[in-house]
Amino acid sequence: MNMGIIALLALVLIIMIGFVKKLNIGLLAIATAVVIGYASGQFSTEQILEGFNASLFITLLGVTFLFGIINDNGCLDVLINNIISSFGKRIWFIPILVFIIGWLIAALAGAVAALVFTVSMSIPLARNSGYNPALLMIIGVAGAQSGRFTSITPDGNVVATIMSEQGVEEILTPLTSNVTIGMIILSIAAFIYFKGYKTQKSKVADNMIEKERLTKNHWIALAGVLLFIFCVIALGLDAGLVAISIAMLLLISGISDEKEAFQNIPWNTILMVTGVGLLMNIVKETGGIDILVGTIGDFSNYATIMGMSSFVGGFMSWFSSTLGVVIPTLAPTVSDLAEVIGNNTNETGLLSAMIVGSSSAAFSPASSAGGLILSTIIGDRQFGEKFNSNKLFVTLFGFSIVMLLLNSVLAITGIFNLFN
């Protein structure tokens, strides 16, 4: 059998095994890359290790480590709580604000940090405003899915690295704009799906969150965030290296505890992203990417390729991670796929459609975002008694199906290709 086909089948197999056995797909990918590489006789140790992206590892480690310190410090919590408290009775603005907060946190620290922050924040907001917690969490995560692709985030660096290898540069800004359109549509649909328009203000909504004063340590942490943004965006320095340097300065200043900061690093995600890279290198070198491109191309044409790309991305996301699996698998196909389809098919539009589809399906409880939403709601003392876990599972999965189908159809219209 063709080695490219074997490598592709191996990728599908480890995704299934990881999902069923609850094992880290990245570590499974490393083991699989070793077996295929050595067994085929086509790869040396050095060639297998070429798939490990050291720069990406440093970026993922550095940025998550820095924002682990920031989160442990609590400065962002206080700052955002004070913003929210300013709106008082205007609970109609809460879903909009949650989306904006998710977008901004993701733009600074990536989707993982924003996902945890917005889901946690939604519990007290839902309790005091009367909104369905699942609604607020979905809207917050949708905002996070939109803002995650900036030059200072791990998510943005992953995409920029993969696309630059295909000769596609300056993709992050148009990609962010296109995905934001998709997630705004999803948020409006969620508001309707969960009947947010029927929400009644609770008795305590007038004093939802009390304002707090920022302490000296909070200001130091915020100064660290601003310095990080300035160094990366204004000076063009490497995000990972700068993040580690600023993180150490903050630890030396004593504003946070190193042990707590290390515990906040999402090692599972880091290993998943970098581990899948090893196997994807094997897939690429054995011609698996060409086979994947050809297969998608055979079932698509210029009129349907956007919708097909969105659906494929979403289908994979139902059982895996957008950052850890979907992007490393599908993003390398974009340039070749655009060439196969022809008719001036745009790489940015294709990638946007893939990510909108993946982000739409991410609310499945079998995926990372949906799983966190389900566990957080059921784990809460008040909402755990109000919501049935099985019913909520079906509700979330049903929503992910509806949104994937809707956005796949919308993708055909070119709405996620407005910016390129």
Coordinates of C-alpha atoms in Angstrom, one line a residue:
M1 CA 0.0 0.0 0.0
N2 CA 1.1 3.6 -0.7
M3 CA 3.0 5.0 2.3
G4 CA 1.0 8.3 2.0
I5 CA -2.3 6.4 2.4
I6 CA -0.8 4.4 5.4
A7 CA 0.2 7.7 7.1
L8 CA -3.2 9.2 6.5
L9 CA -5.0 6.1 7.8
A10 CA -2.7 6.2 10.8
L11 CA -3.7 9.8 11.5
V12 CA -7.4 8.9 11.4
L13 CA -6.7 5.9 13.7
I14 CA -4.9 7.8 16.4
I15 CA -7.7 10.4 16.5
M16 CA -10.2 7.6 17.0
I17 CA -8.0 5.9 19.7
G18 CA -7.4 9.2 21.4
F19 CA -11.1 10.0 21.5
V20 CA -12.2 6.5 22.7
K21 CA -9.4 5.9 25.2
K22 CA -9.0 9.5 26.3
L23 CA -5.3 9.6 25.4
N24 CA -3.2 12.5 24.3
I25 CA -3.3 12.5 20.5
G26 CA 0.0 14.3 20.3
L27 CA 1.8 11.5 22.1
L28 CA 0.0 8.9 20.0
A29 CA 1.2 10.8 16.9
I30 CA 4.8 10.8 18.1
A31 CA 4.7 7.0 18.7
T32 CA 3.0 6.5 15.3
A33 CA 5.6 8.7 13.5
V34 CA 8.3 6.6 15.1
V35 CA 6.8 3.3 14.0
I36 CA 6.0 4.4 10.4
G37 CA 9.3 6.2 10.0
Y38 CA 11.5 3.3 11.2
A39 CA 9.4 0.5 9.8
S40 CA 9.3 2.1 6.3
G41 CA 13.0 2.5 6.2
Q42 CA 12.5 5.8 4.6
F43 CA 13.2 8.0 7.6
S44 CA 16.2 8.5 9.9
T45 CA 15.9 9.7 13.5
E46 CA 16.9 13.2 12.3
Q47 CA 14.2 13.2 9.6
I48 CA 11.5 12.1 12.0
L49 CA 12.5 14.8 14.5
E50 CA 12.3 17.4 11.7
G51 CA 8.6 17.4 12.3
F52 CA 9.1 18.8 15.8
N53 CA 8.7 22.6 15.6
A54 CA 11.0 24.0 18.4
S55 CA 9.9 27.6 17.7
L56 CA 6.3 26.7 18.0
F57 CA 7.0 24.8 21.3
I58 CA 8.7 27.9 22.8
T59 CA 5.8 30.1 21.7
L60 CA 3.2 27.8 23.2
L61 CA 5.2 27.4 26.4
G62 CA 6.1 31.0 26.8
V63 CA 2.8 32.6 26.1
T64 CA 0.8 30.1 28.3
F65 CA 3.4 30.4 31.1
L66 CA 3.2 34.2 31.0
F67 CA -0.6 34.3 31.1
G68 CA -0.6 31.6 33.7
I69 CA 1.2 34.1 35.9
I70 CA -1.2 36.9 34.8
N71 CA -4.3 34.7 35.6
D72 CA -2.8 33.6 39.0
N73 CA -2.3 37.3 39.8
G74 CA -5.9 38.1 39.2
C75 CA -5.4 41.5 37.5
L76 CA -7.6 40.6 34.4
D77 CA -10.4 39.3 36.7
V78 CA -10.5 42.5 38.6
L79 CA -10.3 44.7 35.5
I80 CA -13.0 42.8 33.6
N81 CA -15.3 42.6 36.7
N82 CA -15.1 46.4 37.1
I83 CA -16.0 46.8 33.5
I84 CA -19.0 44.5 33.8
S85 CA -20.2 46.1 37.0
S86 CA -20.4 49.4 35.2
F87 CA -23.4 48.2 33.1
G88 CA -25.7 47.6 36.1
K89 CA -29.3 47.0 34.9
R90 CA -28.4 46.8 31.2
I91 CA -28.3 43.0 31.1
W92 CA -29.1 43.0 27.3
F93 CA -25.5 44.0 26.8
I94 CA -24.1 41.1 28.8
P95 CA -23.9 38.6 25.8
I96 CA -22.2 41.3 23.7
L97 CA -19.8 42.0 26.4
V98 CA -19.0 38.4 27.0
F99 CA -18.2 38.0 23.3
I100 CA -15.9 41.0 23.3
I101 CA -14.1 39.8 26.5
G102 CA -13.6 36.4 24.9
W103 CA -12.2 38.0 21.8
L104 CA -9.8 40.2 23.6
I105 CA -8.5 37.6 26.0
A106 CA -7.9 35.2 23.1
A107 CA -6.2 38.0 21.1
L108 CA -3.7 38.4 24.0
A109 CA -3.2 34.8 25.2
G110 CA -4.9 32.4 22.7
A111 CA -8.0 30.3 22.7
V112 CA -7.1 28.0 25.6
A113 CA -6.7 30.8 28.1
A114 CA -9.8 32.6 26.8
L115 CA -11.9 29.4 26.9
V116 CA -11.2 28.8 30.5
F117 CA -11.7 32.4 31.5
T118 CA -15.0 33.0 29.7
V119 CA -16.5 29.7 30.8
S120 CA -15.6 30.4 34.4
M121 CA -16.8 34.0 34.2
S122 CA -20.2 32.9 32.7
I123 CA -21.3 31.0 35.9
P124 CA -21.7 34.1 38.2
L125 CA -23.0 36.2 35.3
A126 CA -25.7 33.6 34.5
R127 CA -26.6 33.2 38.1
N128 CA -27.1 37.0 38.6
S129 CA -28.6 38.0 35.3
G130 CA -30.9 35.1 34.5
Y131 CA -29.3 34.1 31.3
N132 CA -28.8 30.4 30.5
P133 CA -25.1 29.6 31.4
A134 CA -24.7 27.5 28.3
L135 CA -25.7 30.5 26.2
L136 CA -23.2 32.9 27.8
M137 CA -20.4 30.2 27.6
I138 CA -21.1 29.6 23.9
I139 CA -21.0 33.3 23.1
G140 CA -17.8 33.8 25.1
V141 CA -16.1 30.9 23.5
A142 CA -17.3 32.1 20.1
G143 CA -15.6 35.4 20.8
A144 CA -12.4 33.4 21.8
Q145 CA -12.6 31.5 18.6
S146 CA -12.6 34.8 16.7
G147 CA -9.8 36.6 18.4
R148 CA -7.3 33.8 18.7
F149 CA -5.3 34.3 15.5
T150 CA -3.1 37.3 16.3
S151 CA 0.7 37.5 15.9
I152 CA 1.2 37.3 19.7
T153 CA -0.9 34.2 20.4
P154 CA 0.1 30.5 20.0
D155 CA -2.9 29.9 17.8
G156 CA -1.8 32.7 15.4
N157 CA 1.8 31.5 15.4
V158 CA 0.7 28.0 14.5
V159 CA -1.3 29.2 11.5
A160 CA 1.3 31.7 10.4
T161 CA 4.0 29.1 10.4
I162 CA 2.0 26.5 8.4
M163 CA 0.9 29.1 5.9
S164 CA 4.3 30.7 5.4
E165 CA 5.6 27.3 4.4
Q166 CA 3.2 27.4 1.5
G167 CA 4.2 30.9 0.5
V168 CA 1.1 32.6 2.0
E169 CA 2.0 35.6 4.2
E170 CA 0.0 38.3 6.1
I171 CA -3.0 36.0 6.6
L172 CA -3.8 36.5 10.3
T173 CA -5.7 39.8 10.0
P174 CA -8.1 38.7 7.2
L175 CA -8.5 35.3 8.8
T176 CA -9.5 36.9 12.1
S177 CA -12.0 39.1 10.3
N178 CA -13.6 36.2 8.4
V179 CA -13.8 34.0 11.5
T180 CA -15.3 36.8 13.5
I181 CA -18.1 37.1 11.0
G182 CA -18.8 33.4 11.4
M183 CA -18.8 33.5 15.2
I184 CA -21.0 36.6 15.3
I185 CA -23.6 34.6 13.2
L186 CA -23.1 31.7 15.6
S187 CA -23.7 33.9 18.6
I188 CA -26.9 35.3 17.2
A189 CA -28.1 31.8 16.4
A190 CA -27.2 30.7 20.0
F191 CA -29.2 33.6 21.4
I192 CA -32.2 32.4 19.4
Y193 CA -31.5 28.7 20.0
F194 CA -31.4 29.1 23.8
K195 CA -34.2 31.7 23.9
G196 CA -32.0 34.5 25.3
Y197 CA -34.6 37.0 24.3
K198 CA -36.9 35.6 27.1
T199 CA -34.4 36.2 29.8
Q200 CA -35.7 38.2 32.8
K201 CA -33.5 40.3 35.0
S202 CA -33.0 38.7 38.4
K203 CA -33.4 40.6 41.7
V204 CA -29.7 40.9 42.2
A205 CA -28.8 42.1 38.7
D206 CA -28.5 45.7 39.9
N207 CA -25.4 44.7 41.9
M208 CA -24.1 41.9 39.8
I209 CA -20.5 42.4 40.6
E210 CA -19.0 44.8 43.0
K211 CA -16.1 47.0 41.9
E212 CA -12.6 46.2 43.3
R213 CA -9.5 48.3 43.5
L214 CA -6.4 47.3 41.5
T215 CA -3.5 46.6 43.8
K216 CA 0.2 47.3 43.2
N217 CA 0.8 43.7 42.1
H218 CA -2.1 44.0 39.7
W219 CA -0.6 47.1 38.0
I220 CA 2.8 45.4 37.7
A221 CA 1.1 42.4 36.0
L222 CA -0.8 44.6 33.6
A223 CA 2.4 46.5 32.8
G224 CA 3.9 43.1 31.9
V225 CA 1.1 42.4 29.5
L226 CA 1.5 45.8 27.8
L227 CA 5.3 45.3 27.6
F228 CA 4.7 41.9 25.9
I229 CA 2.3 43.4 23.4
F230 CA 4.7 46.3 22.6
C231 CA 7.7 44.0 22.1
V232 CA 5.9 41.6 19.8
I233 CA 3.7 44.0 17.8
A234 CA 5.8 47.2 17.7
L235 CA 9.3 45.7 17.8
G236 CA 8.5 42.5 16.0
L237 CA 10.3 40.2 18.6
D238 CA 9.5 36.5 19.0
A239 CA 6.4 36.0 21.1
G240 CA 7.6 32.9 22.9
L241 CA 11.0 34.3 23.9
V242 CA 9.6 37.6 25.0
A243 CA 6.9 35.9 27.0
I244 CA 9.4 33.8 28.9
S245 CA 11.6 36.8 29.6
I246 CA 8.7 38.9 30.9
A247 CA 7.3 36.0 32.9
M248 CA 10.6 35.6 34.8
L249 CA 10.7 39.3 35.5
L250 CA 7.2 39.1 37.0
L251 CA 8.2 36.1 39.1
I252 CA 11.3 37.9 40.3
S253 CA 9.1 40.9 41.3
G254 CA 7.1 38.5 43.5
I255 CA 3.7 39.1 42.1
S256 CA 2.9 35.4 41.6
D257 CA 4.0 31.9 42.5
E258 CA 6.1 29.9 40.1
K259 CA 4.6 26.6 41.1
E260 CA 1.0 27.9 40.5
A261 CA 2.1 29.3 37.1
F262 CA 3.5 26.0 36.0
Q263 CA 0.3 24.3 36.9
N264 CA -1.6 26.6 34.6
I265 CA 0.4 25.6 31.5
P266 CA -1.8 23.4 29.3
W267 CA 0.8 20.7 28.8
N268 CA -1.8 18.5 27.2
T269 CA -2.4 21.0 24.4
I270 CA 1.3 21.8 23.9
L271 CA 2.1 18.1 23.5
M272 CA -0.9 17.6 21.2
V273 CA 0.1 20.4 18.8
T274 CA 3.8 19.7 18.7
G275 CA 3.3 15.9 18.7
V276 CA 0.8 15.9 15.7
G277 CA 3.5 18.0 13.9
L278 CA 5.8 14.9 13.8
L279 CA 3.2 12.7 12.2
M280 CA 2.1 15.4 9.8
N281 CA 5.6 15.7 8.6
I282 CA 5.6 12.0 7.8
V283 CA 2.2 12.4 6.1
K284 CA 3.6 15.3 4.0
E285 CA 6.9 13.6 3.1
T286 CA 5.1 10.4 2.0
G287 CA 2.6 12.2 -0.2
G288 CA -0.3 11.9 2.1
I289 CA -1.2 15.7 1.8
D290 CA -1.4 15.3 -2.0
I291 CA -3.8 12.3 -1.5
L292 CA -5.9 14.3 1.0
V293 CA -6.1 17.3 -1.4
G294 CA -7.0 15.0 -4.3
T295 CA -9.8 13.3 -2.3
I296 CA -11.4 16.6 -1.2
G297 CA -11.0 18.0 -4.7
D298 CA -12.7 14.9 -6.2
F299 CA -15.9 15.7 -4.2
S300 CA -15.8 19.5 -4.7
N301 CA -15.8 22.1 -7.4
Y302 CA -15.4 25.9 -7.3
A303 CA -19.0 26.3 -6.2
T304 CA -18.9 23.9 -3.3
I305 CA -15.3 23.9 -2.1
M306 CA -15.9 26.5 0.7
G307 CA -18.8 24.5 2.1
M308 CA -17.0 21.2 1.8
S309 CA -13.9 22.7 3.5
S310 CA -16.1 24.0 6.4
F311 CA -17.8 20.7 6.8
V312 CA -14.6 18.6 6.8
G313 CA -13.1 20.9 9.4
G314 CA -16.2 20.7 11.6
F315 CA -16.5 16.9 11.3
M316 CA -12.9 16.5 12.6
S317 CA -13.6 19.0 15.4
W318 CA -16.5 17.0 16.7
F319 CA -14.0 14.5 18.0
S320 CA -10.8 16.4 18.4
S321 CA -9.1 19.8 18.9
T322 CA -9.1 22.7 16.4
L323 CA -5.6 23.9 17.3
G324 CA -4.2 20.4 18.1
V325 CA -5.6 18.4 15.1
V326 CA -7.8 20.3 12.6
I327 CA -5.4 23.1 11.8
P328 CA -2.2 21.0 11.6
T329 CA -4.0 18.5 9.4
L330 CA -6.0 20.7 7.0
A331 CA -4.1 24.0 6.9
P332 CA -1.1 22.4 4.9
T333 CA -3.6 21.4 2.2
V334 CA -4.9 24.9 1.5
S335 CA -2.5 26.1 -1.2
D336 CA -2.6 22.8 -3.2
L337 CA -6.4 22.6 -2.8
A338 CA -6.7 26.1 -4.2
E339 CA -4.6 25.1 -7.1
V340 CA -6.6 21.9 -7.8
I341 CA -10.0 23.7 -7.7
G342 CA -8.7 26.7 -9.7
N343 CA -10.9 29.6 -10.7
N344 CA -8.9 31.9 -8.4
T345 CA -9.9 30.0 -5.3
N346 CA -8.5 32.0 -2.4
E347 CA -6.3 30.3 0.3
T348 CA -7.4 32.7 3.0
G349 CA -11.1 32.0 2.2
L350 CA -10.5 28.2 2.3
L351 CA -8.7 28.3 5.6
S352 CA -11.4 30.7 7.0
A353 CA -14.1 28.2 6.0
M354 CA -12.2 25.3 7.6
I355 CA -11.8 27.2 10.9
V356 CA -15.4 28.5 11.0
G357 CA -16.6 24.9 10.5
S358 CA -14.2 23.6 13.1
S359 CA -15.2 26.3 15.5
S360 CA -18.9 25.7 14.9
A361 CA -18.6 22.0 15.8
A362 CA -16.4 22.7 18.8
F363 CA -19.5 22.9 21.0
S364 CA -20.0 19.2 20.8
P365 CA -19.4 17.8 24.3
A366 CA -17.0 15.4 22.7
S367 CA -14.8 18.3 21.8
S368 CA -12.7 20.5 24.1
A369 CA -15.0 23.6 24.3
G370 CA -18.3 21.7 24.6
G371 CA -16.8 19.3 27.1
L372 CA -15.7 22.2 29.3
I373 CA -19.1 23.9 29.1
L374 CA -20.9 20.7 30.0
S375 CA -18.6 19.8 33.0
T376 CA -18.6 23.4 34.3
I377 CA -22.4 23.7 34.3
I378 CA -23.0 20.2 35.8
G379 CA -20.2 20.7 38.3
D380 CA -21.8 23.9 39.7
R381 CA -23.9 23.4 42.8
Q382 CA -26.8 25.5 41.7
F383 CA -26.9 24.7 37.9
G384 CA -26.0 21.1 38.5
E385 CA -29.3 20.6 40.1
K386 CA -31.2 22.5 37.5
F387 CA -29.7 20.9 34.4
N388 CA -29.8 17.2 33.4
S389 CA -26.4 16.1 32.2
N390 CA -27.8 13.8 29.5
K391 CA -30.2 16.4 28.2
L392 CA -27.5 19.1 28.2
F393 CA -25.2 16.8 26.3
V394 CA -27.8 16.3 23.6
T395 CA -28.6 20.0 23.5
L396 CA -25.0 21.0 23.0
F397 CA -24.4 18.3 20.4
G398 CA -27.5 19.3 18.6
F399 CA -26.4 22.9 18.5
S400 CA -23.0 22.0 17.1
I401 CA -24.7 20.0 14.3
V402 CA -27.1 22.8 13.4
M403 CA -24.3 25.4 13.4
L404 CA -21.9 23.2 11.3
L405 CA -24.6 22.7 8.7
L406 CA -25.6 26.3 8.7
N407 CA -22.1 27.7 8.4
S408 CA -21.2 25.1 5.8
V409 CA -24.1 26.3 3.7
L410 CA -23.2 30.0 4.3
A411 CA -19.6 29.2 3.4
I412 CA -20.7 28.4 -0.1
T413 CA -22.0 32.0 -0.5
G414 CA -18.5 33.3 0.1
I415 CA -19.4 35.2 3.3
F416 CA -16.3 33.8 5.0
N417 CA -14.1 35.0 2.2
L418 CA -14.9 38.7 2.4
F419 CA -11.4 39.5 3.6
N420 CA -8.3 38.1 1.9

